[in-house]
Amino acid sequence: MSYPVAEVRAHFPALAEGAAHFDGPGGSQVPDVVGAAVATTLTAAIANRGTVTAAERRADRVVTDARAAMADLLGADPGGIVFGRSMTALAYDLSRTLAKTWRPGDEIIVTKLDHDANIRPWVQAAAPAGVTVRWAEFDPATGELSADAVTGLLTERTRLVAVTAASNLLGSRPDTATIAERARAVGALVFVDGVHLTPHSLVDVTALGADFYACSPYKFLGPHLGVLAAAPALLATLRPDKLLPASDAVPDRFELGTLPYELLAGTTAAVDFLADLVPGDGDRRERLTTSMKALSEHEDRMRARLDAGLAKIDGVTLYGADDRRRTPTVLFTVAGVSNADVYAGLAESNVNAPAGTFYAAECAAHLGLDDTGAVRAGIGPYTDESDVDRLVAGVVRIAAYD
Ligand SMILES: Cc1ncc(COP(=O)(O)O)c(C=O)c1O
């Protein structure tokens, strides 16, 4: 299926500024329809959720629609979609809730491939509960985290495995389905960080083996908030701290305070936009299946062009094996030029590809990078060939400084 990149780009007012945006893994640009949905909801007659006034019913509808949209995007149950301030906040909240069920001598597994948001909340909840943390290591030469590296740490005492669906630094995609199958055999729950995967691939939380799956709409063309998906029956077994008068229903009891209705409306608009990236038939999940496949193919083509261009430049090191399962995320350094200078040099060519460790501190250290990390270029739905060529030309110029 051909991917109409020029038509897609026309929906992004931010692109008028002229920059080539490879900074999507930090947060994508936002299409006009998402901005309009946020503004419309923010200025519409709206109240706390209820059934008596039109304003109350509007708020209620916004929430129901956003749960349905996220369920379609993730292949999840709308009754188990929880909204929160950010993925980090949701992980911290859930870590405190799950830790109430842990006993001294229990164990959890975290991985060095993960963003710190899927490490530190669990590590910090484990300590006071007397729970042992086991660390799964990826292969720094290939950038791959094997299922065995994680499941070799499972014991009868393992209560939780926290693993990423895709590394935000390397793009590597571990086999979470196999990890989850083996974790389930010892009765452990699996928390999958889907923040970096969700923008790039059709997600099916069941196929990924996730008991909990977290993502952030601002990474997939939406507003700044976080989403947690789980089976309603699993959520019903958990008792988060909550205010006494707040609803005890699932998923509402996991949502602290009043929801940001305008951001939920923007999230629904982002999912609808993704579903209609390419023409397709059927319900929204079916259209998402078609669109996300076309998007993945487009992004892989752009990533292959970028990899090929960078690989030809003397002094460029690309991290991770060529053939690994990955998102279109490219991590590189340039010999003799600091990461900060590559980042700034590219910015002079109006190419936004930041340098750093991007909160994946364990991952960067395990790769042997210092705390300046490396330069990360993420492909997005609006990336076209001229963006890629501009980035490659910028790196050619910068590498020649040396
Ligand atoms: C892989 C990954 N996990 C978690 C996070 C944290 O997400 P949030 O900003 O919603 O807390 C990020 C943000 O960059 C990320 O890339």
Short mmCIF file of C-alpha atoms and ligand atoms in Angstrom, two decimals:
data_model
loop_
_atom_site.label_atom_id
_atom_site.label_comp_id
_atom_site.label_asym_id
_atom_site.label_seq_id
_atom_site.Cartn_x
_atom_site.Cartn_y
_atom_site.Cartn_z
CA MET A 1 0.00 0.00 0.00
CA SER A 2 1.47 3.37 -0.94
CA TYR A 3 1.72 5.90 1.85
CA PRO A 4 0.62 9.48 1.05
CA VAL A 5 3.37 11.28 2.93
CA ALA A 6 2.74 14.68 1.29
CA GLU A 7 -0.95 14.58 2.24
CA VAL A 8 -0.07 13.52 5.77
CA ARG A 9 2.47 16.33 6.10
CA ALA A 10 -0.11 18.90 5.03
CA HIS A 11 -1.97 18.24 8.30
CA PHE A 12 0.96 19.35 10.47
CA PRO A 13 1.09 23.15 10.98
CA ALA A 14 4.42 22.71 12.82
CA LEU A 15 6.16 21.61 9.62
CA ALA A 16 5.66 25.10 8.14
CA GLU A 17 8.62 26.20 10.28
CA GLY A 18 10.78 24.12 7.97
CA ALA A 19 12.59 21.80 10.38
CA ALA A 20 13.07 18.13 9.62
CA HIS A 21 11.77 16.49 12.78
CA PHE A 22 13.66 13.42 13.94
CA ASP A 23 12.74 14.23 17.54
CA GLY A 24 9.50 12.19 17.50
CA PRO A 25 10.69 9.65 20.11
CA GLY A 26 10.67 12.58 22.55
CA GLY A 27 7.23 13.70 21.40
CA SER A 28 5.68 13.88 17.96
CA GLN A 29 4.36 16.91 16.13
CA VAL A 30 0.58 17.24 16.23
CA PRO A 31 -1.90 17.34 13.33
CA ASP A 32 -4.43 20.15 12.91
CA VAL A 33 -7.40 17.89 13.70
CA VAL A 34 -5.97 16.99 17.10
CA GLY A 35 -5.41 20.64 17.99
CA ALA A 36 -8.95 21.44 16.85
CA ALA A 37 -10.45 18.64 18.95
CA VAL A 38 -8.60 19.88 22.05
CA ALA A 39 -9.70 23.49 21.49
CA THR A 40 -13.30 22.56 20.72
CA THR A 41 -13.67 20.46 23.85
CA LEU A 42 -11.88 23.00 26.02
CA THR A 43 -14.28 25.77 25.01
CA ALA A 44 -17.45 23.67 24.71
CA ALA A 45 -20.05 23.63 27.50
CA ILE A 46 -18.57 21.00 29.79
CA ALA A 47 -18.94 20.01 33.42
CA ASN A 48 -18.03 17.12 35.65
CA ARG A 49 -19.27 13.84 34.23
CA GLY A 50 -22.94 13.17 34.78
CA THR A 51 -26.28 12.57 33.08
CA VAL A 52 -28.43 15.57 34.00
CA THR A 53 -27.12 18.50 31.92
CA ALA A 54 -25.85 18.51 28.34
CA ALA A 55 -22.49 19.70 29.68
CA GLU A 56 -22.24 16.69 32.00
CA ARG A 57 -23.24 14.30 29.27
CA ARG A 58 -20.61 15.84 26.96
CA ALA A 59 -17.86 15.18 29.52
CA ASP A 60 -19.09 11.64 29.95
CA ARG A 61 -19.11 11.05 26.18
CA VAL A 62 -15.58 12.42 25.81
CA VAL A 63 -14.32 9.88 28.35
CA THR A 64 -16.24 6.96 26.85
CA ASP A 65 -15.08 7.89 23.34
CA ALA A 66 -11.43 8.12 24.41
CA ARG A 67 -11.55 4.73 26.16
CA ALA A 68 -13.05 3.24 22.97
CA ALA A 69 -10.42 4.90 20.76
CA MET A 70 -7.52 3.65 22.89
CA ALA A 71 -9.06 0.18 23.02
CA ASP A 72 -9.16 0.16 19.22
CA LEU A 73 -5.57 1.37 18.98
CA LEU A 74 -4.24 -1.26 21.39
CA GLY A 75 -6.59 -4.18 20.73
CA ALA A 76 -7.69 -3.81 24.36
CA ASP A 77 -10.92 -3.75 26.37
CA PRO A 78 -12.29 -0.19 26.74
CA GLY A 79 -13.30 -1.12 30.29
CA GLY A 80 -9.63 -1.50 31.20
CA ILE A 81 -8.29 1.77 29.75
CA VAL A 82 -6.91 4.04 32.49
CA PHE A 83 -5.87 7.65 31.78
CA GLY A 84 -3.21 9.45 33.78
CA ARG A 85 -0.84 12.38 33.76
CA SER A 86 1.94 10.46 31.97
CA MET A 87 3.24 6.92 31.57
CA THR A 88 5.70 7.67 34.39
CA ALA A 89 2.92 8.73 36.76
CA LEU A 90 0.85 5.66 35.87
CA ALA A 91 3.81 3.33 36.44
CA TYR A 92 4.52 4.93 39.84
CA ASP A 93 0.86 4.67 40.85
CA LEU A 94 0.63 1.04 39.78
CA SER A 95 3.94 0.16 41.45
CA ARG A 96 2.57 1.33 44.80
CA THR A 97 -0.67 -0.59 44.24
CA LEU A 98 1.07 -3.83 43.24
CA ALA A 99 3.66 -3.51 46.02
CA LYS A 100 0.82 -3.85 48.55
CA THR A 101 0.42 -7.43 47.29
CA TRP A 102 4.17 -8.27 47.45
CA ARG A 103 5.76 -10.13 50.40
CA PRO A 104 9.36 -10.04 51.67
CA GLY A 105 11.42 -12.49 49.62
CA ASP A 106 9.32 -11.98 46.49
CA GLU A 107 11.18 -11.00 43.33
CA ILE A 108 10.69 -8.71 40.35
CA ILE A 109 12.57 -8.47 37.05
CA VAL A 110 13.53 -5.24 35.30
CA THR A 111 15.75 -4.82 32.22
CA LYS A 112 18.68 -2.65 31.24
CA LEU A 113 17.06 -2.04 27.86
CA ASP A 114 14.24 -0.05 29.44
CA HIS A 115 13.53 3.65 29.87
CA ASP A 116 13.90 4.56 33.54
CA ALA A 117 10.12 4.97 33.82
CA ASN A 118 9.82 1.18 33.58
CA ILE A 119 12.67 0.57 36.02
CA ARG A 120 12.80 3.07 38.88
CA PRO A 121 9.13 2.93 40.00
CA TRP A 122 9.48 -0.87 40.44
CA VAL A 123 12.92 -0.71 42.05
CA GLN A 124 11.77 1.97 44.48
CA ALA A 125 8.59 0.06 45.37
CA ALA A 126 10.56 -3.17 45.85
CA ALA A 127 12.96 -1.87 48.52
CA PRO A 128 10.49 -1.11 51.35
CA ALA A 129 8.54 -4.30 50.53
CA GLY A 130 11.66 -6.44 50.99
CA VAL A 131 11.43 -7.57 47.38
CA THR A 132 14.55 -8.58 45.42
CA VAL A 133 15.18 -6.91 42.05
CA ARG A 134 16.75 -9.00 39.28
CA TRP A 135 18.27 -7.24 36.27
CA ALA A 136 18.02 -8.66 32.74
CA GLU A 137 20.82 -7.55 30.42
CA PHE A 138 20.73 -7.06 26.67
CA ASP A 139 23.66 -7.78 24.38
CA PRO A 140 25.43 -4.44 23.87
CA ALA A 141 26.96 -5.65 20.60
CA THR A 142 23.60 -6.37 18.93
CA GLY A 143 21.30 -4.18 21.04
CA GLU A 144 19.05 -7.20 21.53
CA LEU A 145 17.40 -8.39 24.73
CA SER A 146 16.71 -12.09 24.31
CA ALA A 147 13.70 -13.73 25.92
CA ASP A 148 16.12 -16.11 27.67
CA ALA A 149 18.01 -13.21 29.26
CA VAL A 150 14.77 -12.22 30.98
CA THR A 151 13.13 -15.55 31.66
CA GLY A 152 16.36 -17.12 32.92
CA LEU A 153 15.78 -14.92 35.98
CA LEU A 154 12.26 -16.22 36.70
CA THR A 155 11.69 -18.17 39.90
CA GLU A 156 8.61 -19.31 41.79
CA ARG A 157 8.89 -16.03 43.74
CA THR A 158 8.77 -13.70 40.69
CA ARG A 159 5.76 -11.41 40.99
CA LEU A 160 6.37 -8.98 38.14
CA VAL A 161 8.37 -8.69 34.91
CA ALA A 162 8.72 -5.11 33.64
CA VAL A 163 9.95 -5.06 30.05
CA THR A 164 9.82 -2.66 27.16
CA ALA A 165 8.03 -3.42 23.89
CA ALA A 166 10.66 -1.26 22.14
CA SER A 167 13.70 0.59 23.44
CA ASN A 168 13.42 4.35 23.11
CA LEU A 169 17.20 4.53 22.59
CA LEU A 170 17.87 1.64 20.20
CA GLY A 171 14.42 0.77 18.90
CA SER A 172 15.08 -2.91 19.67
CA ARG A 173 11.93 -4.95 20.20
CA PRO A 174 12.19 -7.87 22.62
CA ASP A 175 9.94 -10.90 22.20
CA THR A 176 7.49 -9.94 24.94
CA ALA A 177 5.06 -12.71 23.96
CA THR A 178 7.57 -15.45 24.82
CA ILE A 179 8.68 -13.61 27.95
CA ALA A 180 5.06 -13.29 29.06
CA GLU A 181 4.21 -16.92 28.37
CA ARG A 182 7.07 -18.09 30.58
CA ALA A 183 6.32 -15.44 33.24
CA ARG A 184 2.72 -16.56 33.39
CA ALA A 185 3.87 -20.14 34.02
CA VAL A 186 5.31 -19.03 37.38
CA GLY A 187 2.37 -16.73 38.16
CA ALA A 188 4.18 -13.43 37.48
CA LEU A 189 2.46 -10.40 35.98
CA VAL A 190 3.99 -8.63 32.97
CA PHE A 191 4.11 -4.85 32.61
CA VAL A 192 5.00 -3.86 29.05
CA ASP A 193 6.19 -0.31 28.34
CA GLY A 194 4.66 0.46 24.96
CA VAL A 195 5.52 4.16 24.84
CA HIS A 196 8.06 3.79 22.07
CA LEU A 197 6.34 0.98 20.15
CA THR A 198 2.80 2.37 19.91
CA PRO A 199 3.56 5.16 17.38
CA HIS A 200 5.14 2.72 14.94
CA SER A 201 3.24 -0.54 14.86
CA LEU A 202 -0.23 -1.99 15.21
CA VAL A 203 -0.39 -3.02 18.85
CA ASP A 204 -2.30 -6.04 20.13
CA VAL A 205 -1.85 -6.16 23.88
CA THR A 206 -2.94 -9.79 24.06
CA ALA A 207 -0.51 -10.91 21.35
CA LEU A 208 2.27 -8.99 23.12
CA GLY A 209 1.47 -10.89 26.32
CA ALA A 210 1.00 -7.73 28.37
CA ASP A 211 -1.00 -7.91 31.60
CA PHE A 212 -0.41 -4.17 31.76
CA TYR A 213 0.50 -2.05 28.73
CA ALA A 214 1.39 1.63 29.03
CA CYS A 215 1.78 4.29 26.36
CA SER A 216 1.69 8.07 25.91
CA PRO A 217 -0.50 9.78 23.30
CA TYR A 218 1.97 12.66 22.86
CA LYS A 219 4.31 10.17 21.17
CA PHE A 220 1.65 9.22 18.59
CA LEU A 221 0.38 12.61 17.40
CA GLY A 222 -1.80 13.28 20.45
CA PRO A 223 -1.71 15.44 23.57
CA HIS A 224 0.42 15.06 26.69
CA LEU A 225 -1.01 12.34 28.90
CA GLY A 226 -0.51 8.67 29.64
CA VAL A 227 -2.60 5.54 29.13
CA LEU A 228 -2.56 2.20 30.89
CA ALA A 229 -4.42 -0.80 29.43
CA ALA A 230 -5.23 -3.97 31.35
CA ALA A 231 -8.02 -6.52 31.54
CA PRO A 232 -10.86 -5.12 33.66
CA ALA A 233 -10.91 -8.40 35.63
CA LEU A 234 -7.25 -7.90 36.60
CA LEU A 235 -7.84 -4.27 37.59
CA ALA A 236 -10.78 -5.42 39.71
CA THR A 237 -8.35 -7.42 41.89
CA LEU A 238 -6.28 -4.32 42.71
CA ARG A 239 -6.97 -1.62 45.31
CA PRO A 240 -5.17 1.64 44.45
CA ASP A 241 -5.10 4.44 47.01
CA LYS A 242 -7.95 6.78 46.17
CA LEU A 243 -10.16 9.45 47.68
CA LEU A 244 -13.12 8.12 49.66
CA PRO A 245 -15.85 9.83 47.60
CA ALA A 246 -14.18 8.95 44.25
CA SER A 247 -15.75 6.20 42.18
CA ASP A 248 -14.74 2.66 43.13
CA ALA A 249 -15.58 1.39 39.64
CA VAL A 250 -12.96 -0.04 37.25
CA PRO A 251 -11.18 1.64 35.52
CA ASP A 252 -12.23 4.92 37.19
CA ARG A 253 -10.74 4.09 40.59
CA PHE A 254 -7.24 4.15 39.06
CA GLU A 255 -7.75 7.71 37.75
CA LEU A 256 -6.92 10.29 40.38
CA GLY A 257 -8.93 13.51 40.28
CA THR A 258 -10.74 15.02 37.31
CA LEU A 259 -9.71 13.79 33.88
CA PRO A 260 -8.36 16.29 31.31
CA TYR A 261 -11.38 16.09 28.98
CA GLU A 262 -9.83 18.26 26.27
CA LEU A 263 -6.76 16.00 26.13
CA LEU A 264 -8.94 12.92 25.97
CA ALA A 265 -10.78 14.44 23.00
CA GLY A 266 -7.40 15.12 21.39
CA THR A 267 -6.39 11.50 22.00
CA THR A 268 -9.52 10.25 20.23
CA ALA A 269 -8.76 12.58 17.32
CA ALA A 270 -5.18 11.27 17.15
CA VAL A 271 -6.39 7.67 16.96
CA ASP A 272 -8.92 8.64 14.26
CA PHE A 273 -6.17 10.42 12.33
CA LEU A 274 -3.94 7.33 12.51
CA ALA A 275 -6.85 5.13 11.38
CA ASP A 276 -7.30 7.31 8.30
CA LEU A 277 -3.65 7.73 7.28
CA VAL A 278 -4.44 5.65 4.21
CA PRO A 279 -7.86 4.93 2.70
CA GLY A 280 -9.43 1.84 4.22
CA ASP A 281 -12.71 0.11 4.98
CA GLY A 282 -14.31 -1.33 8.05
CA ASP A 283 -14.47 -0.31 11.66
CA ARG A 284 -11.75 1.76 13.30
CA ARG A 285 -9.68 -1.23 14.42
CA GLU A 286 -9.73 -2.59 10.86
CA ARG A 287 -8.74 0.77 9.43
CA LEU A 288 -5.97 1.06 12.04
CA THR A 289 -4.70 -2.35 10.92
CA THR A 290 -4.42 -1.14 7.32
CA SER A 291 -3.01 2.28 8.22
CA MET A 292 -0.44 1.13 10.74
CA LYS A 293 0.85 -1.47 8.28
CA ALA A 294 1.27 1.20 5.60
CA LEU A 295 2.88 3.52 8.15
CA SER A 296 5.31 0.83 9.36
CA GLU A 297 6.35 0.09 5.79
CA HIS A 298 6.88 3.78 5.05
CA GLU A 299 8.86 4.32 8.25
CA ASP A 300 11.00 1.22 7.58
CA ARG A 301 11.81 2.53 4.10
CA MET A 302 12.87 5.89 5.54
CA ARG A 303 14.89 4.15 8.26
CA ALA A 304 16.66 1.94 5.71
CA ARG A 305 17.52 5.03 3.62
CA LEU A 306 18.85 6.77 6.72
CA ASP A 307 20.87 3.75 7.88
CA ALA A 308 22.36 3.32 4.42
CA GLY A 309 23.27 7.01 4.17
CA LEU A 310 24.86 7.14 7.62
CA ALA A 311 26.72 3.82 7.19
CA LYS A 312 28.65 5.32 4.25
CA ILE A 313 30.03 8.20 6.32
CA ASP A 314 33.55 7.70 7.74
CA GLY A 315 33.58 8.03 11.50
CA VAL A 316 29.88 7.27 12.06
CA THR A 317 29.07 4.45 14.48
CA LEU A 318 25.56 3.01 14.33
CA TYR A 319 24.37 1.14 17.42
CA GLY A 320 22.55 -2.21 17.30
CA ALA A 321 22.59 -5.04 14.78
CA ASP A 322 21.17 -4.38 11.31
CA ASP A 323 18.80 -7.31 11.35
CA ARG A 324 17.26 -6.88 14.80
CA ARG A 325 13.51 -6.49 15.25
CA ARG A 326 13.17 -2.77 15.76
CA THR A 327 11.25 0.45 15.43
CA PRO A 328 12.55 3.07 12.93
CA THR A 329 14.90 4.56 15.50
CA VAL A 330 18.56 5.18 14.70
CA LEU A 331 21.23 5.82 17.33
CA PHE A 332 24.66 7.02 16.24
CA THR A 333 27.83 8.87 17.19
CA VAL A 334 30.41 10.67 15.05
CA ALA A 335 34.09 10.03 15.83
CA GLY A 336 35.93 13.12 17.05
CA VAL A 337 32.79 15.26 17.36
CA SER A 338 30.90 15.53 20.66
CA ASN A 339 27.27 14.50 20.67
CA ALA A 340 26.33 18.04 21.64
CA ASP A 341 28.17 19.40 18.59
CA VAL A 342 26.47 16.92 16.24
CA TYR A 343 23.09 17.90 17.71
CA ALA A 344 23.86 21.63 17.40
CA GLY A 345 25.42 21.22 13.94
CA LEU A 346 22.33 19.46 12.66
CA ALA A 347 20.11 22.14 14.18
CA GLU A 348 22.03 24.68 12.03
CA SER A 349 20.76 22.74 8.99
CA ASN A 350 17.26 22.86 10.47
CA VAL A 351 17.40 19.17 11.34
CA ASN A 352 16.09 18.29 14.80
CA ALA A 353 17.88 15.15 16.01
CA PRO A 354 18.77 15.55 19.66
CA ALA A 355 21.60 13.88 21.58
CA GLY A 356 21.40 12.36 25.03
CA THR A 357 20.50 9.23 26.96
CA PHE A 358 16.80 10.09 26.84
CA TYR A 359 16.13 8.74 30.35
CA ALA A 360 17.30 5.30 29.22
CA ALA A 361 20.27 5.72 31.55
CA GLU A 362 20.83 2.00 32.22
CA CYS A 363 20.65 1.25 28.52
CA ALA A 364 23.13 3.96 27.59
CA ALA A 365 25.59 2.85 30.29
CA HIS A 366 25.30 -0.80 29.21
CA LEU A 367 26.08 0.29 25.63
CA GLY A 368 29.25 1.88 26.97
CA LEU A 369 28.05 5.44 26.31
CA ASP A 370 28.84 8.23 28.75
CA ASP A 371 26.15 10.52 30.05
CA THR A 372 26.15 12.56 26.85
CA GLY A 373 24.67 9.42 25.23
CA ALA A 374 24.46 9.49 21.45
CA VAL A 375 22.45 11.17 18.70
CA ARG A 376 18.99 9.73 18.13
CA ALA A 377 17.01 10.05 14.91
CA GLY A 378 13.43 8.83 15.04
CA ILE A 379 11.34 8.46 11.91
CA GLY A 380 7.71 9.59 12.15
CA PRO A 381 4.53 9.59 10.05
CA TYR A 382 5.57 12.95 8.51
CA THR A 383 9.18 11.98 7.67
CA ASP A 384 9.92 12.09 3.96
CA GLU A 385 12.96 11.35 1.82
CA SER A 386 14.06 14.97 1.74
CA ASP A 387 14.16 15.01 5.56
CA VAL A 388 16.33 11.90 5.56
CA ASP A 389 18.64 13.29 2.90
CA ARG A 390 18.98 16.55 4.82
CA LEU A 391 19.99 14.66 7.95
CA VAL A 392 22.55 12.55 6.07
CA ALA A 393 23.99 15.64 4.35
CA GLY A 394 24.23 17.38 7.73
CA VAL A 395 26.16 14.46 9.23
CA VAL A 396 28.49 14.35 6.18
CA ARG A 397 29.30 18.03 6.79
CA ILE A 398 29.77 17.53 10.55
CA ALA A 399 31.94 14.41 10.15
CA ALA A 400 34.22 16.42 7.85
CA TYR A 401 34.93 18.92 10.74
CA ASP A 402 37.25 16.36 12.22
C1 LIG B 1 10.07 4.07 26.18
C2 LIG B 1 9.55 5.15 27.07
N1 LIG B 1 8.94 4.81 28.22
C3 LIG B 1 8.44 5.72 29.05
C4 LIG B 1 8.53 7.07 28.77
C5 LIG B 1 7.93 8.05 29.74
O1 LIG B 1 6.71 8.51 29.22
P1 LIG B 1 5.96 9.74 29.89
O2 LIG B 1 6.65 10.97 29.43
O3 LIG B 1 4.54 9.64 29.40
O4 LIG B 1 6.05 9.56 31.36
C6 LIG B 1 9.16 7.48 27.60
C7 LIG B 1 9.30 8.92 27.29
O5 LIG B 1 10.15 9.32 26.55
C8 LIG B 1 9.67 6.49 26.72
O6 LIG B 1 10.25 6.82 25.56
#
